[in-house]
mmCIF file of C-alpha atoms and ligand atoms in Angstrom:
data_model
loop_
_atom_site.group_PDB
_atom_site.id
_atom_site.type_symbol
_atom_site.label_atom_id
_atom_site.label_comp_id
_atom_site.label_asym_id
_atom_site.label_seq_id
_atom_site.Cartn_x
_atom_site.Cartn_y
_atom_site.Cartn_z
ATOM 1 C CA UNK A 68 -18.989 -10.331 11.121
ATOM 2 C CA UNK A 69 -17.211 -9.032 8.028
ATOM 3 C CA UNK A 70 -15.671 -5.667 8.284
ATOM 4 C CA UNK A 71 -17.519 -4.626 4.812
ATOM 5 C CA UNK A 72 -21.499 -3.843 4.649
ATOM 6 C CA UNK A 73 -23.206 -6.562 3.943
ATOM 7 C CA UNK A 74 -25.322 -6.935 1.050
ATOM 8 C CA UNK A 75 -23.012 -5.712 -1.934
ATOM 9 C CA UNK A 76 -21.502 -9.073 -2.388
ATOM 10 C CA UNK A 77 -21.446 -10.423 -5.621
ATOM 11 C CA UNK A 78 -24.406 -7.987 -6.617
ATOM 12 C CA UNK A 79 -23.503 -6.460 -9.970
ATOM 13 C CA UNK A 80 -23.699 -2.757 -9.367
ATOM 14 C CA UNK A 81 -25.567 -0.195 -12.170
ATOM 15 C CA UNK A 82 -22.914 2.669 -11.380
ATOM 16 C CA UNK A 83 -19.865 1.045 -11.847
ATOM 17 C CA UNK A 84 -17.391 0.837 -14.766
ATOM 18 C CA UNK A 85 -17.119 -3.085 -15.177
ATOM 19 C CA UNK A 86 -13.257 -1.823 -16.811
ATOM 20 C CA UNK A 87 -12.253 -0.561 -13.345
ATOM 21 C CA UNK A 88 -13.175 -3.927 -11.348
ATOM 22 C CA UNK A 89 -10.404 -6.600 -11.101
ATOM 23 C CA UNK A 90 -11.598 -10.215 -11.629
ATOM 24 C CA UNK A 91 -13.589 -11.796 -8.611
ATOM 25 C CA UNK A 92 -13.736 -8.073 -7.177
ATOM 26 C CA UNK A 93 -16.517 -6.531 -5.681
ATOM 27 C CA UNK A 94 -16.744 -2.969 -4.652
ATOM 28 C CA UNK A 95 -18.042 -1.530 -1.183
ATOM 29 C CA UNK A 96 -18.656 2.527 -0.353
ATOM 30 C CA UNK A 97 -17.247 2.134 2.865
ATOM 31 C CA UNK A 98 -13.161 1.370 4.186
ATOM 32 C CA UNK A 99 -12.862 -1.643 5.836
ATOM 33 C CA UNK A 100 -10.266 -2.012 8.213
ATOM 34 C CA UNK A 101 -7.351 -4.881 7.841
ATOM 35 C CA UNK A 102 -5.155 -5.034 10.527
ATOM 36 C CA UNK A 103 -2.721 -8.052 11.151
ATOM 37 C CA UNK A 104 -1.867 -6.665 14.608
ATOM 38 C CA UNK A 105 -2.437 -4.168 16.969
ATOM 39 C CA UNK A 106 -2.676 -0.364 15.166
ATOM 40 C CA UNK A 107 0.987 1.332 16.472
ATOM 41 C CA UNK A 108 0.898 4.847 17.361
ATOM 42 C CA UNK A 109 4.446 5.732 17.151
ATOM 43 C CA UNK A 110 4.691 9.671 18.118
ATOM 44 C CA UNK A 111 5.906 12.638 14.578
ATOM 45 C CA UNK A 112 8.910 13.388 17.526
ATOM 46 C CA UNK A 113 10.054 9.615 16.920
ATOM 47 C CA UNK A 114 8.848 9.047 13.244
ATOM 48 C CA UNK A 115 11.147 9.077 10.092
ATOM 49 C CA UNK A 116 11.370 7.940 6.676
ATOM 50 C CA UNK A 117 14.334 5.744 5.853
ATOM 51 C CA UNK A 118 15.758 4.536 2.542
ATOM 52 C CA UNK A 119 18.804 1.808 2.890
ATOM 53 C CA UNK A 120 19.994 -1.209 2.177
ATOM 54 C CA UNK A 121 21.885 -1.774 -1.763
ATOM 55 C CA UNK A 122 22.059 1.968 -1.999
ATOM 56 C CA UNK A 123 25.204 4.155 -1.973
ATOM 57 C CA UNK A 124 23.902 6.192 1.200
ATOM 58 C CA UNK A 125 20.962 5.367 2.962
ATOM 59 C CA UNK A 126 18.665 8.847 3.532
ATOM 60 C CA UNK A 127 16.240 9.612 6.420
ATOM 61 C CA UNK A 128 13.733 12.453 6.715
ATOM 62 C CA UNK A 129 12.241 13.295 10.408
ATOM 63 C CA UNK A 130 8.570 14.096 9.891
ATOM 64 C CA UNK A 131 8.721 17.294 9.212
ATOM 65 C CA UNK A 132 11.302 17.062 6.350
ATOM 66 C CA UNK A 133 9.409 14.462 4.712
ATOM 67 C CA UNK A 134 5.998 16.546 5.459
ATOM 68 C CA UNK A 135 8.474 19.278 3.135
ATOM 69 C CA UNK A 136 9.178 17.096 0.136
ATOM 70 C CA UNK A 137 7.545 17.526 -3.049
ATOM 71 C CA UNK A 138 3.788 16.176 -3.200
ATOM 72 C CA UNK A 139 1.317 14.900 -5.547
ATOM 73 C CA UNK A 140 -2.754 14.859 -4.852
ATOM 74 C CA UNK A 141 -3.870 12.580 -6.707
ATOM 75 C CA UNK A 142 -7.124 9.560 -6.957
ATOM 76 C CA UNK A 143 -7.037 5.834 -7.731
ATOM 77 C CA UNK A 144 -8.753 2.531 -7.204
ATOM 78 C CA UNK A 145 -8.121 -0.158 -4.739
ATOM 79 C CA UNK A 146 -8.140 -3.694 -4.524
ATOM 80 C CA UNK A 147 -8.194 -5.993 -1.475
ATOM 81 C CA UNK A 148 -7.299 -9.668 -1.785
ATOM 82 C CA UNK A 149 -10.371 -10.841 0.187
ATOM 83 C CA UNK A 150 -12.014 -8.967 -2.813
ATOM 84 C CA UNK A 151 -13.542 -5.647 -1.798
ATOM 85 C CA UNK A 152 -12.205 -3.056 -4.423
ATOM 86 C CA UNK A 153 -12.952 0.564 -3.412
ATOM 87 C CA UNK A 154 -13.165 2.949 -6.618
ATOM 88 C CA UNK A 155 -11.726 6.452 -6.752
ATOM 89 C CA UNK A 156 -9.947 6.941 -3.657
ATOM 90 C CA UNK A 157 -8.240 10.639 -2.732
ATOM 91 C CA UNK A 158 -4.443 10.497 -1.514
ATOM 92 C CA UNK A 159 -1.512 13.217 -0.575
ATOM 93 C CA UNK A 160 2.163 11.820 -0.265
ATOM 94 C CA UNK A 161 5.496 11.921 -1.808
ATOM 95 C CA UNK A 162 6.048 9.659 -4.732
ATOM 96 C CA UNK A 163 8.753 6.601 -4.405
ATOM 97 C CA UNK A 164 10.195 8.513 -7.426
ATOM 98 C CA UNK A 165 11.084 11.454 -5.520
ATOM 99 C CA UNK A 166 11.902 9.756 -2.421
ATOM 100 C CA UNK A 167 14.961 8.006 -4.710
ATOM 101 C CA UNK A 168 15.850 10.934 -6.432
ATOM 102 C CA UNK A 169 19.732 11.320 -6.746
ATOM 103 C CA UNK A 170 20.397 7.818 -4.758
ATOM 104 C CA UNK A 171 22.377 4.856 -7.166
ATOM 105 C CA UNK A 172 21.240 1.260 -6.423
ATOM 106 C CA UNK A 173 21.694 -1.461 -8.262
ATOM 107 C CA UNK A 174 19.452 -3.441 -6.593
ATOM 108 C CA UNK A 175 16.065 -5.320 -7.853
ATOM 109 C CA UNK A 176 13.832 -5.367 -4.704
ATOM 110 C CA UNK A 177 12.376 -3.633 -1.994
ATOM 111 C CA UNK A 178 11.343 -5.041 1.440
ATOM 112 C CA UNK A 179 8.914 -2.110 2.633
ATOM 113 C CA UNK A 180 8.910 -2.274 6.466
ATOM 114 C CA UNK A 181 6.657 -0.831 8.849
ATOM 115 C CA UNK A 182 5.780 -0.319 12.609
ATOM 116 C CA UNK A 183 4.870 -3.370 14.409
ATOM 117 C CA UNK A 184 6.749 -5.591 12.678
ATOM 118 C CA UNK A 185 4.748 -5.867 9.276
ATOM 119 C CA UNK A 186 6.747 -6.314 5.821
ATOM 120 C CA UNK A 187 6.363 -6.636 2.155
ATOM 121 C CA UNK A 188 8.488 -7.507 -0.947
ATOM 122 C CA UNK A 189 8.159 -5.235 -4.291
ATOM 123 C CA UNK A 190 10.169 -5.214 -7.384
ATOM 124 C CA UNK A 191 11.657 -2.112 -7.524
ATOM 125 C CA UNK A 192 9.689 -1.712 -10.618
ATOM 126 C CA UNK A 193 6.614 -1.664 -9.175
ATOM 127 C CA UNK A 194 7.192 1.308 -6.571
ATOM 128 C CA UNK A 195 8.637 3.770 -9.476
ATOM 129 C CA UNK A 196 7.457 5.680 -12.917
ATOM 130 C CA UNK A 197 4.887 7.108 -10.658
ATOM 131 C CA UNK A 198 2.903 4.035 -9.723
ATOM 132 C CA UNK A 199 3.850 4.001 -6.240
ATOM 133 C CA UNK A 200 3.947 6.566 -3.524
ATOM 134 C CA UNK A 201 4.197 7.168 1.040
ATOM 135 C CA UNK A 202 0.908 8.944 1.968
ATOM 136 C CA UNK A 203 -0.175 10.883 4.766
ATOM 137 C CA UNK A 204 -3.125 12.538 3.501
ATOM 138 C CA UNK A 205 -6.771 10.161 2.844
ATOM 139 C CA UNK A 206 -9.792 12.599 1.304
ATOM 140 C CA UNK A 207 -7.898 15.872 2.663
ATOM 141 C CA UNK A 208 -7.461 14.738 5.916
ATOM 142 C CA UNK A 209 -4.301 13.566 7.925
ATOM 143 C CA UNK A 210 -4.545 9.395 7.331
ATOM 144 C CA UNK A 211 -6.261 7.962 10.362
ATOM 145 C CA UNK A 212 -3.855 5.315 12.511
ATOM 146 C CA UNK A 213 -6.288 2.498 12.009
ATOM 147 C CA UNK A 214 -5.834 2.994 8.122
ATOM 148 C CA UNK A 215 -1.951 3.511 8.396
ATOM 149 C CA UNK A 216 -1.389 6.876 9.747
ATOM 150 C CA UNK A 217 0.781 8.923 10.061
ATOM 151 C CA UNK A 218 1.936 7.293 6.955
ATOM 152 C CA UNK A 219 1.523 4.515 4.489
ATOM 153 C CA UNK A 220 2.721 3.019 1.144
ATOM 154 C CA UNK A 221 0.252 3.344 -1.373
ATOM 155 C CA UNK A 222 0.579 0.980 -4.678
ATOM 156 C CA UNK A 223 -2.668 0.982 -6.335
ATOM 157 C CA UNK A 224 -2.040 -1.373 -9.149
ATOM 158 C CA UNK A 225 -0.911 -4.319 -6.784
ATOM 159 C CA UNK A 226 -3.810 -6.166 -3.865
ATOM 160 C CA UNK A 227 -3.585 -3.897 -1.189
ATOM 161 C CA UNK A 228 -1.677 -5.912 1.416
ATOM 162 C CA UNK A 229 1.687 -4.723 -0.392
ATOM 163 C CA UNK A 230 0.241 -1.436 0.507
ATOM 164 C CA UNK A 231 1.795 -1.080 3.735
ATOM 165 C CA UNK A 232 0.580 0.362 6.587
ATOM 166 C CA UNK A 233 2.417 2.376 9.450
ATOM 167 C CA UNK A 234 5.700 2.392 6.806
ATOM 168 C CA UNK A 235 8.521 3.528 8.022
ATOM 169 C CA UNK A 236 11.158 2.711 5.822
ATOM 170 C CA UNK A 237 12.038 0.706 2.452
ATOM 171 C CA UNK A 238 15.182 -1.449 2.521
ATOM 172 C CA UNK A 239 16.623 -2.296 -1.490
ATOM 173 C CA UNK A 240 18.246 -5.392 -1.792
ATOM 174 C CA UNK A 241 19.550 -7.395 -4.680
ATOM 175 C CA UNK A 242 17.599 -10.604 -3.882
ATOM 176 C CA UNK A 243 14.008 -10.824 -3.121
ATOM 177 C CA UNK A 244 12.856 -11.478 0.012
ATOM 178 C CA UNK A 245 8.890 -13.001 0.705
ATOM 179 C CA UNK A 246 7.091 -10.360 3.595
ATOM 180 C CA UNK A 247 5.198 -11.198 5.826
ATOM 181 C CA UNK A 248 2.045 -12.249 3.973
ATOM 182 C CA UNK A 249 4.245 -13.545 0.947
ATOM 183 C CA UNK A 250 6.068 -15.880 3.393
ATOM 184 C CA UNK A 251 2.356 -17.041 4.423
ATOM 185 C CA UNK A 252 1.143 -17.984 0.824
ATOM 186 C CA UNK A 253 0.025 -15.035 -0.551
ATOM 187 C CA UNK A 254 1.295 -14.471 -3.978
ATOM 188 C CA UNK A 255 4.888 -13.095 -4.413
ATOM 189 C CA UNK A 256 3.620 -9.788 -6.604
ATOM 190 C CA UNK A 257 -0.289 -10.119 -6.303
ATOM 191 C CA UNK A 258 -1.694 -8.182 -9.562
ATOM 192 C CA UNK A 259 -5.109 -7.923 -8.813
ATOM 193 C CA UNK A 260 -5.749 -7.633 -12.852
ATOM 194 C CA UNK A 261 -4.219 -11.643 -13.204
ATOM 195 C CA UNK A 262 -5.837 -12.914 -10.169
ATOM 196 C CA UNK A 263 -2.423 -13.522 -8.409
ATOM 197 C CA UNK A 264 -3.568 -14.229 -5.224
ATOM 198 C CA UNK A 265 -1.677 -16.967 -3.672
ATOM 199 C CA UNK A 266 1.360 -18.334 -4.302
ATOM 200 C CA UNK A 267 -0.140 -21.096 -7.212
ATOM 201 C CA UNK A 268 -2.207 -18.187 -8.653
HETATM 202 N N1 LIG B 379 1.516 -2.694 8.606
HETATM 203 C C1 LIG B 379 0.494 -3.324 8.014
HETATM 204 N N2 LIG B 379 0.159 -2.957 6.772
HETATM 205 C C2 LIG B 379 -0.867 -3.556 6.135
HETATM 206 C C3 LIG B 379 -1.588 -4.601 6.757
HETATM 207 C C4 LIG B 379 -1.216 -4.982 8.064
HETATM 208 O O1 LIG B 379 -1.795 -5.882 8.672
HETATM 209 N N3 LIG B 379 -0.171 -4.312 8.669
HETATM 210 N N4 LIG B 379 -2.610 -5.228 6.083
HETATM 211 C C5 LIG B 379 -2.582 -5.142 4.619
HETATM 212 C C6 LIG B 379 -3.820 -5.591 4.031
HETATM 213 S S1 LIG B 379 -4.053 -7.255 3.890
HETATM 214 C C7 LIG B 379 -4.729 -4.718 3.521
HETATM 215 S S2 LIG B 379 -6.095 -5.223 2.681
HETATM 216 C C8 LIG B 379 -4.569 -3.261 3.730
HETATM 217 C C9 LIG B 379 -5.752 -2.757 4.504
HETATM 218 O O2 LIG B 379 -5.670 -1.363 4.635
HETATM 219 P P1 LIG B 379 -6.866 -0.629 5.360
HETATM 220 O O3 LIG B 379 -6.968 -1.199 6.738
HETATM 221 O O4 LIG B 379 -6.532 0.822 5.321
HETATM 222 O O5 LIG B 379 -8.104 -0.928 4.545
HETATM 223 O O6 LIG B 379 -3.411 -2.913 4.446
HETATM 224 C C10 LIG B 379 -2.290 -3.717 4.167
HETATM 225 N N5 LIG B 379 -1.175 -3.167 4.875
HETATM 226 MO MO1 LIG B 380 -5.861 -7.464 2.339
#
């Protein structure tokens, strides 16, 4: 059974700004689940937020330092690659922009790596000038584990897999490296606004 209700496929919807949906997207009320693997529940004692790789020192926050950093409230739109887009969804984290405050890198790329194993591969470009941010917070509430929590990358304008779940740090390097859905032929940036779903697209 799909994990979205059933029914809203490819029905045109009266309440919806056409604008806001991606090509081939379809929107649902409800927030499916998409898990590659088992949900990890890795205990705030044992959590931290790390920033290494091509940088000139690598930082770490324990939970309650990053809980402490500067955050933004704010809402945006989402866009699965199997096509469900869910419309004006409420977040609380720390921007990518303040998280790299102060550090020099030189590098091009992110690999964004999470608990359980799970990567992804960003431009560098695409986590900063306030497009990309770690959350904690879904619709005023602590982020449930099943959708990420305690903590998750959040970068709206890209299909949702390079939003990554359980994140627990983001290495910068000066190549690019394919994650673990772009090594499987998902697209290597996946704009949901040019349709770049796989790796042809
Ligand atoms: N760690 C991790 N992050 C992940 C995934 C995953 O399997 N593991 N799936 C990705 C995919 S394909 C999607 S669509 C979204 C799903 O997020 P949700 O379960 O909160 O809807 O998480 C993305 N981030
Ligand atoms: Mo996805």
């Amino acid at each position: 059974m799909p994990p979205f209700s059933r029914g809203f496929r490819g029905r045109p919807r009266r309440d919806v700004d056409p604008a806001r949906i991606p090509p081939g997207q379809y929107v649902v009320d409800d927030f499916p689940v998409l898990s590659a693997g088992p949900t990890p529940r890795t205990a705030l004692d044992e959590w931290s937020f790390t920033i290494d790789g091509a940088v000139d020192r690598p930082v770490s926050w324990p939970w309650e330092e990053f809980l402490a950093l500067p955050s933004e409230t704010f809402t945006v739109d989402i866009h699965c690659v199997t096509k469900w887009s869910k419309l004006g969804t409420s977040w609380t984290g720390v921007s990518v922009d303040t998280l790299l405050e102060g550090l020099d890198t030189e590098a091009s790329h992110v690999t964004a790596w999470s608990d359980g194993g799970y990567t992804t591969n960003l431009p560098l470009a695409d986590l900063t000038s306030g497009r990309a941010w770690v959350v904690y917070s879904f619709a005023d509430q602590p982020l449930e584990a099943e959708h990420g929590g305690p903590a998750r990358l959040l970068v709206p304008h890209l299909y949702f897999w390079k939003s990554a779940k359980w994140v627990r740090g983001l290495t910068l390097t000066a190549q690019d490296e394919p994650g673990f859905w772009e090594s499987a032929g998902y697209h290597n940036r996946g704009d949901p606004w040019k349709e770049q779903r796989y790796w042809n697209d």
